[in-house]
Amino acid sequence: MLEELRIRGLGVIDDAVLPLGPGLTVVTGETGAGKTMVVTGLLLLFGGRADAARVRIGADQASVDGRLEIADDAVANRVRDAGGELDDGTALVLRRTVSAAGRSRAYVGGVAAPVAVLGELSERLLAVHGQSDQLRMTRPAQQRGALDRFVGIDLVEYSAAYEQWRAASAALADRTSRMAELRREADLLEHGLLEIETADPQPGEDVELSALASRLAHADALRLASGLAHDALLGGDDPGAEATDVVSLLSVVRRTLAQQEGDDAALDALTSRLVDLSTVAADLGAEFGAYTDQLDADPTRLAQIEERRAVLAALVRRYGDGPEPSIDAVIAWRAEAATRLAELDVSDEAIAELERRREVAAATLARLATDLTARRSAGAAELAAAVTEELAGLAMPNAAVSVEVRPRSVSAGAETVGSPPIAVGASGADEVEFLLRSHAEAPPLPLAKGASGGELSRVMLALEVCLAGTDPVPTMIFDEVDAGVGGRAAVEVGRRLARLSRAHQVVVVTHLPQVAAFADRHIVVDKATDAQAGVTASDVHPVEGDERVAELARMLAGTSTTAAREHAAELLSDAADERRNTVRTSARKGTKTRA
């Protein structure tokens, strides 16, 4: 429940505080005084669009602060998720500012928050009904939504089934329409995988074969070089030749130095290093010999290697081309191709499985759509009867509202499921239309064609009263929905709003004294002229007693004459009696007054 609203720098309002509370609160005032800014402020506070043009002339910014008492755990949790806190565990403070430059800020529970959070909170805290709703209610989608609200239909399950069916249908259509293309792709992948599997390349094989081919191609030169190195280190195979190899010469030097061993430590150290050098030379010579012996100059072996290299090179060109072409890239392509081929199942079994999924989804969707139709059809008669009953009390005793639930047209291009086929959409398989018969002799006509402005206002109010009981929000705002209503009908409007206020906090911006008389709380927006600034300022204050009588007299006659005041007092008395009678009747029945 909204306890207090403070508006500063918004439109004609300089700084005003609206004390609110339970029951019915009415806001009245002369045209241009700023009544609309009250509703504008509420919309702004609960996430409405920020408009710099609404900032009061000369002000740096407009701000709206609201204090609410909440009992909804979901609201409390959302506030805490946004980083805010509740005062005393149940009081929530909201704030919205709009600078003259158009910059908007929102605060929830004392901390800055995205404006979207205010919008989320408004869905559970506030419902605003204005004159623009009358035009919206002539649209089929709005009428369907109103019927669903009345019946209590939640489209979450149906919407999920609808999206699942569309996804299954799209998957089947895509697979079927691209069958030839997918099969070509699958054939190419299978060919590539078979070619690679036949060659069976190993990681790094291309690098290894390249090194081996180079060795075999230069085998003679390599053997000559390594043989010369061997002979230089260890000597040749001719036993009669003079020993000029490195190892032999080092042996001679070692024997000479050995004779002086122990005579000088420095020479002994050098001799030790010479021994090491002799050992290394002998080992190196042996390795050169082994290398020379294993060299193979077989042309047949070289041809085999070159043939294998050509096979691998062809694979690299086809499947391993990239930033770093290699046989390893080919092996990586093989793994990716195998995965893709598994996804491209174009077998009859795969198509049959997709068809089965689509049919299962279609059956579920048809069942849910049929259930929606049944519930809407049953609720349509109940809603029509309830609205017609309300219209009788709103000075339209011969009027009747009917709610038609018709199947969607099964036309070319329509989405259909089931047998016989039914056309479905995001909200079901139905088209909903409200019809008004303004008097007994008139034919039922769509609201957009069969209702005058005043009649549409009363139909709208009757519908809102019927729907209000289905609305879980604690606070309801009505912005001059009584436009075009007067006389006895205006009294009935006030009576119904008062009745509605027993289940909700109701705030009404009105120009009708008959409505204002039923209020538990009456707030007046007075217009005054700021001569220095040359703009209009507003003074917002509650009225009681004689002040309230004077305001009702002004609303009745434009001025507070004696006759107007007497009429105003009579209105207040009659409204008070009506409210007391309603309470006593409800108490005797032992039930809550229907909202």
XYZ file of C-alpha atoms in Angstrom:
595
model
C 0.000 0.000 0.000
C 1.203 3.465 -0.913
C 1.364 5.614 2.235
C 2.840 8.866 0.970
C 3.862 10.473 -2.299
C 6.078 13.541 -2.635
C 6.410 15.330 -5.961
C 8.876 18.162 -6.614
C 9.558 20.141 -9.755
C 7.182 18.152 -11.934
C 5.016 20.120 -14.359
C 3.026 22.721 -12.461
C 3.816 21.107 -9.101
C 6.591 22.839 -7.188
C 6.656 20.755 -4.008
C 3.665 18.724 -2.877
C 3.059 15.837 -0.504
C 0.078 13.517 -0.925
C -0.835 11.680 2.269
C -2.409 8.403 1.199
C -3.864 5.438 3.010
C -6.237 2.497 2.756
C -9.648 2.724 1.144
C -10.683 5.221 -1.516
C -8.714 8.420 -2.081
C -9.912 10.984 -4.620
C -7.832 13.767 -6.157
C -9.778 16.772 -7.481
C -9.024 20.288 -8.651
C -9.644 22.768 -11.397
C -8.566 22.041 -14.934
C -4.856 22.751 -15.310
C -4.231 22.666 -11.565
C -1.988 19.621 -11.838
C -4.178 16.603 -11.118
C -2.653 14.787 -14.075
C 0.805 15.370 -12.635
C -0.175 13.167 -9.696
C -0.690 10.233 -12.036
C 2.380 11.250 -14.061
C 4.405 11.232 -10.852
C 3.156 7.763 -9.951
C 3.989 6.429 -13.394
C 7.452 7.981 -13.173
C 8.048 6.509 -9.717
C 7.204 3.042 -10.966
C 9.476 2.994 -14.004
C 7.582 5.087 -16.550
C 9.341 6.888 -19.377
C 11.312 9.960 -18.294
C 10.486 13.159 -20.166
C 12.627 16.244 -19.600
C 9.730 18.373 -20.884
C 7.852 17.492 -17.687
C 10.488 19.151 -15.487
C 9.121 22.374 -14.004
C 10.348 25.552 -15.674
C 13.303 26.915 -13.722
C 13.937 23.642 -11.842
C 17.134 21.624 -12.230
C 15.266 18.359 -11.890
C 11.955 16.714 -11.070
C 11.775 14.110 -8.330
C 9.139 11.735 -7.020
C 9.476 9.917 -3.690
C 7.131 7.230 -2.472
C 6.823 5.363 0.780
C 5.019 2.018 0.693
C 4.059 -0.596 3.224
C 4.559 -3.996 1.635
C 3.569 -7.514 2.603
C 4.782 -9.323 -0.521
C 7.864 -11.489 0.056
C 8.650 -11.449 -3.661
C 8.838 -7.635 -3.585
C 11.060 -7.697 -0.496
C 13.384 -10.233 -2.108
C 13.641 -8.187 -5.315
C 14.507 -5.088 -3.295
C 17.272 -6.970 -1.485
C 18.549 -8.416 -4.770
C 18.901 -4.824 -6.000
C 20.945 -3.986 -2.884
C 18.172 -2.052 -1.130
C 16.789 -2.364 2.381
C 13.344 -2.141 3.962
C 12.705 0.202 6.878
C 11.455 -1.747 9.895
C 11.211 -4.815 7.683
C 8.080 -3.726 5.777
C 8.473 -0.089 4.652
C 9.914 0.546 1.207
C 11.149 3.921 -0.026
C 11.354 4.508 -3.780
C 12.767 7.564 -5.560
C 12.986 8.685 -9.173
C 14.636 11.823 -10.531
C 14.696 13.374 -13.993
C 17.089 16.209 -14.756
C 16.235 19.124 -17.017
C 18.725 17.580 -19.474
C 16.713 14.359 -19.510
C 18.989 12.174 -17.352
C 17.011 9.794 -15.172
C 17.990 8.004 -11.956
C 16.173 5.471 -9.812
C 16.636 4.513 -6.155
C 15.200 1.444 -4.456
C 15.417 0.995 -0.718
C 18.025 3.730 -0.403
C 20.397 2.613 -3.170
C 20.724 3.471 -6.841
C 19.184 0.860 -9.115
C 18.260 0.425 -12.789
C 14.926 1.970 -13.740
C 13.831 -1.498 -14.884
C 13.730 -2.582 -11.229
C 11.002 -0.005 -10.564
C 9.060 -1.447 -13.484
C 9.391 -4.958 -12.058
C 8.152 -3.799 -8.668
C 5.198 -1.973 -10.232
C 3.857 -5.249 -11.620
C 3.263 -6.426 -8.055
C 2.435 -3.118 -6.405
C 0.442 -0.862 -8.716
C -2.111 -0.903 -11.545
C -2.928 2.317 -13.387
C -6.164 2.606 -15.377
C -6.552 5.672 -17.560
C -8.609 6.983 -20.443
C -6.110 5.554 -22.915
C -7.085 2.066 -21.702
C -10.502 2.613 -23.294
C -8.955 2.747 -26.767
C -6.635 -0.141 -26.044
C -9.562 -2.255 -24.886
C -11.083 -2.062 -28.374
C -8.138 -4.107 -29.681
C -8.569 -7.900 -29.923
C -5.326 -8.666 -28.085
C -6.359 -6.496 -25.135
C -9.800 -8.098 -25.032
C -8.251 -11.554 -25.032
C -5.934 -10.461 -22.228
C -8.868 -9.109 -20.199
C -10.758 -12.390 -20.539
C -7.654 -14.344 -19.535
C -7.263 -12.151 -16.456
C -10.856 -12.755 -15.485
C -10.578 -16.516 -15.965
C -7.137 -16.654 -14.336
C -5.369 -18.098 -17.370
C -1.588 -18.260 -17.253
C -0.029 -18.729 -20.684
C 3.393 -19.852 -19.431
C 2.836 -23.574 -20.085
C 1.125 -22.970 -23.423
C 3.820 -20.511 -24.564
C 6.553 -23.029 -23.762
C 4.704 -25.752 -25.710
C 4.162 -23.372 -28.629
C 7.857 -22.503 -28.841
C 8.832 -26.170 -28.518
C 6.491 -27.122 -31.369
C 7.790 -24.310 -33.583
C 11.391 -25.332 -32.863
C 10.635 -28.981 -33.714
C 8.820 -27.950 -36.895
C 11.674 -25.656 -37.920
C 14.267 -28.384 -37.320
C 12.335 -30.863 -39.468
C 11.705 -28.316 -42.218
C 15.366 -27.314 -42.272
C 16.565 -30.907 -42.412
C 14.066 -31.789 -45.151
C 14.601 -28.684 -47.306
C 18.372 -29.016 -47.116
C 18.435 -32.775 -47.583
C 20.350 -32.683 -50.891
C 22.773 -30.078 -49.590
C 23.368 -31.960 -46.345
C 23.855 -35.222 -48.187
C 26.444 -33.621 -50.453
C 28.252 -32.308 -47.414
C 28.051 -35.704 -45.751
C 29.420 -37.403 -48.885
C 32.388 -35.027 -48.963
C 33.088 -35.631 -45.302
C 32.854 -39.395 -45.714
C 35.195 -39.286 -48.724
C 37.732 -37.222 -46.805
C 37.561 -39.467 -43.754
C 37.997 -42.572 -45.901
C 40.997 -41.069 -47.692
C 42.641 -40.153 -44.402
C 41.866 -43.497 -42.786
C 43.353 -45.301 -45.814
C 46.574 -43.306 -45.573
C 46.572 -43.563 -41.761
C 48.948 -40.627 -41.143
C 50.764 -40.459 -37.822
C 51.444 -37.296 -35.818
C 54.656 -35.612 -37.039
C 55.166 -38.224 -39.777
C 55.663 -35.658 -42.520
C 58.518 -34.000 -40.618
C 60.224 -37.321 -39.927
C 59.973 -38.481 -43.552
C 61.346 -35.179 -44.801
C 64.491 -35.633 -42.704
C 64.882 -39.262 -43.770
C 64.481 -38.440 -47.481
C 67.145 -35.765 -47.239
C 69.567 -38.272 -45.659
C 68.946 -40.920 -48.305
C 69.255 -38.456 -51.185
C 72.722 -37.347 -49.964
C 73.901 -40.749 -48.706
C 77.141 -40.913 -50.772
C 78.311 -37.454 -49.747
C 77.390 -38.107 -46.152
C 79.277 -41.437 -46.142
C 82.398 -39.788 -47.587
C 82.320 -36.970 -45.033
C 81.698 -39.209 -42.052
C 84.380 -41.712 -43.283
C 86.965 -38.957 -43.494
C 86.050 -37.844 -39.988
C 86.389 -41.414 -38.721
C 89.792 -41.882 -40.374
C 91.048 -38.545 -39.075
C 90.162 -39.497 -35.538
C 90.933 -43.237 -35.471
C 92.934 -43.944 -38.620
C 92.158 -45.861 -41.791
C 91.976 -49.572 -42.525
C 95.556 -49.784 -43.976
C 97.774 -51.311 -41.211
C 100.992 -50.297 -42.944
C 100.173 -46.648 -43.200
C 101.912 -44.131 -40.963
C 99.828 -43.277 -37.886
C 98.696 -39.716 -38.350
C 95.211 -39.929 -36.833
C 94.240 -37.807 -33.843
C 93.859 -40.661 -31.374
C 97.298 -42.090 -32.199
C 98.992 -38.716 -31.899
C 97.273 -38.100 -28.570
C 98.507 -41.499 -27.336
C 102.099 -40.527 -28.117
C 101.681 -37.271 -26.221
C 100.090 -39.077 -23.267
C 103.040 -41.490 -22.975
C 105.500 -38.604 -23.030
C 103.636 -36.656 -20.328
C 103.238 -39.763 -18.209
C 106.992 -39.829 -17.696
C 106.800 -36.477 -15.884
C 103.792 -37.366 -13.768
C 104.173 -36.048 -10.218
C 106.913 -33.554 -11.011
C 104.579 -30.581 -11.345
C 100.927 -30.244 -10.343
C 100.132 -27.808 -13.145
C 101.447 -30.188 -15.785
C 99.541 -33.063 -14.185
C 96.297 -31.043 -14.521
C 96.932 -30.444 -18.212
C 97.759 -34.119 -18.700
C 94.388 -35.039 -17.130
C 92.567 -32.832 -19.599
C 94.547 -34.434 -22.451
C 93.368 -37.854 -21.280
C 89.762 -36.641 -21.415
C 90.308 -35.246 -24.921
C 91.747 -38.558 -26.081
C 88.694 -40.409 -24.723
C 86.265 -38.021 -26.443
C 88.155 -38.305 -29.745
C 88.063 -42.090 -29.571
C 84.295 -42.127 -28.800
C 83.542 -39.593 -31.536
C 85.527 -41.552 -34.071
C 83.609 -44.710 -33.181
C 80.281 -42.870 -33.639
C 81.356 -41.550 -37.056
C 82.142 -45.142 -38.005
C 78.767 -46.395 -36.821
C 77.002 -43.557 -38.703
C 78.906 -44.439 -41.884
C 77.964 -48.123 -41.572
C 74.189 -47.447 -41.176
C 73.904 -45.098 -44.140
C 71.718 -46.690 -46.817
C 71.888 -45.432 -50.384
C 69.164 -47.830 -51.582
C 67.264 -45.967 -54.373
C 64.228 -48.242 -53.859
C 63.893 -47.163 -50.218
C 64.210 -43.506 -51.226
C 61.501 -43.935 -53.856
C 59.170 -45.477 -51.265
C 59.715 -42.574 -48.902
C 59.131 -40.000 -51.613
C 55.926 -41.790 -52.618
C 54.705 -41.712 -48.983
C 55.613 -38.039 -48.726
C 53.551 -37.318 -51.847
C 50.513 -39.035 -50.267
C 50.874 -37.012 -47.094
C 51.413 -33.774 -49.035
C 48.165 -34.384 -50.939
C 46.314 -34.845 -47.628
C 47.796 -31.614 -46.312
C 46.717 -29.714 -49.415
C 43.145 -31.012 -49.143
C 42.529 -31.139 -45.409
C 45.410 -29.535 -43.542
C 45.751 -26.255 -45.355
C 45.777 -23.310 -42.973
C 48.096 -20.988 -41.062
C 50.433 -23.938 -40.380
C 49.819 -26.682 -42.974
C 50.902 -30.035 -41.592
C 49.857 -33.629 -41.190
C 48.868 -32.764 -37.591
C 46.312 -30.291 -39.037
C 44.972 -33.150 -41.205
C 44.532 -35.333 -38.141
C 42.688 -32.470 -36.380
C 40.380 -32.057 -39.422
C 39.601 -35.776 -39.250
C 38.336 -35.423 -35.675
C 36.206 -32.375 -36.524
C 34.802 -34.014 -39.649
C 33.769 -37.106 -37.713
C 31.847 -34.929 -35.237
C 30.167 -32.937 -37.992
C 29.221 -36.118 -39.873
C 27.479 -37.417 -36.761
C 25.444 -34.198 -36.665
C 24.533 -34.503 -40.343
C 22.466 -37.594 -39.928
C 20.284 -37.578 -43.050
C 19.136 -41.133 -42.738
C 15.478 -42.100 -42.881
C 15.687 -42.920 -39.187
C 16.868 -39.397 -38.338
C 14.039 -37.809 -40.352
C 11.534 -40.129 -38.687
C 12.795 -39.092 -35.251
C 12.403 -35.395 -36.096
C 8.881 -36.073 -37.342
C 8.082 -37.940 -34.133
C 9.300 -35.017 -32.010
C 7.210 -32.582 -34.023
C 4.077 -34.735 -33.718
C 4.532 -35.129 -29.961
C 4.963 -31.348 -29.596
C 1.941 -30.753 -31.838
C -0.237 -33.085 -29.789
C 0.771 -31.333 -26.566
C 0.122 -27.912 -28.113
C -3.286 -28.978 -29.485
C -4.293 -30.311 -26.077
C -3.284 -27.112 -24.296
C -4.945 -24.925 -26.959
C -8.173 -26.902 -26.640
C -8.050 -26.515 -22.873
C -7.563 -22.751 -23.247
C -10.542 -22.566 -25.588
C -12.740 -24.445 -23.138
C -11.739 -22.221 -20.226
C -12.168 -19.045 -22.243
C -15.551 -20.110 -23.552
C -16.782 -20.861 -20.049
C -15.314 -17.658 -18.644
C -16.656 -15.534 -21.518
C -20.276 -16.090 -20.506
C -19.466 -15.353 -16.866
C -17.553 -12.172 -17.689
C -20.263 -10.955 -20.058
C -22.934 -11.498 -17.389
C -20.859 -9.683 -14.756
C -20.165 -6.657 -16.980
C -23.812 -6.485 -18.074
C -24.883 -6.496 -14.428
C -22.490 -3.642 -13.677
C -23.794 -1.656 -16.655
C -27.326 -1.907 -15.300
C -26.120 -0.063 -12.227
C -24.341 2.497 -14.393
C -27.563 3.798 -15.959
C -27.411 1.390 -18.906
C -30.166 -1.051 -17.809
C -30.975 -2.249 -21.328
C -27.401 -2.683 -22.460
C -25.724 -6.042 -22.677
C -22.141 -7.098 -23.274
C -21.289 -10.404 -24.909
C -17.866 -11.968 -25.212
C -17.310 -14.134 -28.263
C -14.579 -16.758 -28.393
C -14.052 -17.862 -31.986
C -11.473 -20.214 -33.489
C -8.685 -18.655 -35.484
C -9.160 -18.865 -39.226
C -7.494 -21.904 -40.809
C -6.329 -19.986 -43.842
C -3.361 -20.294 -46.165
C -0.165 -19.731 -44.248
C -1.775 -20.272 -40.836
C 0.069 -22.416 -38.289
C -2.067 -25.483 -37.639
C -1.909 -28.550 -35.397
C -4.134 -31.526 -34.712
C -6.745 -33.355 -36.745
C -9.027 -31.744 -37.702
C -6.535 -28.887 -37.900
C -6.800 -25.880 -35.598
C -4.953 -22.631 -36.213
C -2.696 -21.666 -33.343
C -0.732 -18.583 -32.343
C 1.334 -17.333 -29.448
C -1.775 -16.875 -27.266
C -3.786 -19.931 -28.282
C -6.242 -20.947 -30.971
C -8.882 -18.312 -30.215
C -9.962 -14.864 -31.307
C -11.766 -12.940 -28.575
C -14.107 -10.035 -29.242
C -16.257 -7.929 -26.907
C -19.643 -6.875 -28.327
C -22.032 -4.257 -26.946
C -25.757 -4.124 -27.476
C -26.610 -0.607 -26.278
C -30.372 -1.309 -26.029
C -32.794 -4.141 -26.555
C -33.475 -3.359 -30.220
C -29.844 -2.767 -31.194
C -27.674 -5.483 -32.705
C -24.495 -6.484 -30.862
C -21.573 -4.521 -32.281
C -17.822 -4.488 -31.554
C -16.872 -1.986 -28.846
C -15.000 0.169 -31.343
C -18.169 0.558 -33.423
C -21.087 0.106 -31.050
C -20.272 2.421 -28.129
C -20.303 6.186 -27.775
C -17.642 7.916 -25.689
C -19.772 7.911 -22.552
C -20.918 4.340 -23.076
C -17.360 3.182 -23.664
C -16.287 4.867 -20.420
C -18.965 3.006 -18.496
C -18.218 -0.298 -20.200
C -14.560 0.207 -19.368
C -15.294 0.989 -15.732
C -17.665 -1.954 -15.431
C -14.997 -4.206 -16.920
C -12.332 -2.856 -14.573
C -14.588 -3.431 -11.572
C -15.169 -7.003 -12.708
C -11.482 -7.575 -13.340
C -10.234 -5.828 -10.229
C -10.894 -8.853 -8.084
C -8.511 -10.822 -10.272
C -5.732 -8.247 -9.964
C -3.261 -9.136 -7.194
C -1.771 -5.636 -6.902
C -2.669 -3.813 -3.664
C -2.966 -0.313 -5.180
C -5.135 0.746 -8.124
C -5.045 4.170 -9.773
C -7.950 5.445 -11.895
C -7.231 8.523 -13.990
C -10.562 10.105 -15.009
C -12.037 6.846 -16.288
C -15.398 8.435 -15.431
C -15.113 10.866 -18.363
C -18.396 11.163 -20.241
C -20.413 9.962 -17.231
C -22.840 12.082 -15.241
C -26.061 12.136 -13.259
C -27.195 8.925 -11.612
C -24.518 6.957 -13.453
C -21.857 9.078 -11.725
C -23.254 8.034 -8.332
C -23.037 4.399 -9.395
C -19.416 4.935 -10.487
C -18.626 6.272 -7.020
C -20.437 3.387 -5.372
C -18.453 0.819 -7.361
C -15.113 2.480 -6.715
C -15.939 2.566 -3.024
C -16.822 -1.108 -3.124
C -13.590 -1.831 -4.960
C -11.638 0.012 -2.257
C -12.610 -2.618 0.302
C -10.256 -5.063 -1.415
C -7.650 -2.597 -2.751
C -6.183 0.784 -2.045
C -7.884 2.918 -4.719
C -6.734 6.375 -5.837
C -9.026 8.191 -8.271
C -8.397 11.400 -10.201
C -11.904 12.660 -10.931
C -13.967 15.670 -11.913
C -17.244 14.207 -10.638
C -18.543 15.309 -7.214
C -20.718 12.199 -7.081
C -17.559 10.077 -7.185
C -15.603 12.296 -4.798
C -18.367 12.041 -2.189
C -17.652 8.348 -1.690
C -13.997 8.900 -0.780
C -12.404 8.011 2.534
C -9.813 10.681 1.799
C -10.186 13.759 -0.403
C -7.124 15.588 -1.755
C -7.452 18.888 -3.602
C -4.993 20.333 -6.088
C -5.380 24.133 -5.979
C -4.065 26.315 -8.779
C -2.297 29.560 -8.001
C -0.228 32.007 -10.043
C 3.371 32.768 -9.214
C 3.567 36.325 -10.472
C 7.337 36.578 -10.167
C 8.141 33.361 -12.035
C 5.246 33.681 -14.424
C 4.398 29.967 -14.120
C 1.728 28.018 -12.315
C 2.350 26.385 -8.963
C 0.084 23.902 -7.213
C -0.807 23.436 -3.626
C -1.860 19.896 -2.783
C -3.664 19.297 0.484
C -6.328 17.022 2.016
C -9.726 18.534 2.824
C -12.232 17.587 5.490
C -15.410 19.000 6.950
C -16.403 22.388 5.585
C -13.423 22.498 3.202
C -14.545 19.262 1.616
C -18.116 20.548 1.297
C -16.765 23.696 -0.365
C -14.721 21.641 -2.864
C -17.730 19.482 -3.768
C -19.809 22.651 -4.171
C -17.188 24.036 -6.551
C -17.263 20.810 -8.531
C -21.084 20.963 -8.679
C -21.654 24.623 -9.522
C -18.263 26.132 -10.252
C -18.568 28.260 -7.109
C -19.388 27.681 -3.457
C -22.965 29.033 -3.329
C -25.353 28.152 -0.532
C -27.395 25.894 -2.794
C -24.260 24.177 -4.056
C -23.013 23.619 -0.506
C -26.355 22.145 0.512
C -26.244 19.819 -2.470
C -22.661 18.868 -1.621
C -23.582 18.099 1.980
C -26.442 15.944 0.721
C -24.081 14.052 -1.560
C -21.730 13.352 1.329
C -24.590 12.203 3.541
C -26.036 9.905 0.892
C -22.607 8.429 0.146
C -21.970 7.800 3.831
C -25.342 6.037 4.144
C -24.557 3.931 1.064
C -21.233 2.852 2.524
C -22.733 1.980 5.910
C -25.496 -0.034 4.258
C -22.949 -1.890 2.135
C -20.915 -2.794 5.215
C -24.005 -3.985 7.127
C -25.225 -6.029 4.165
C -21.843 -7.668 3.785
C -21.694 -8.421 7.500
C -25.160 -10.043 7.470
C -24.219 -12.215 4.489
C -20.964 -13.122 6.172
C -19.063 -12.645 2.929
C -16.721 -10.086 1.466
C -18.203 -7.483 -0.830
C -17.588 -8.607 -4.415
C -14.955 -6.542 -6.192
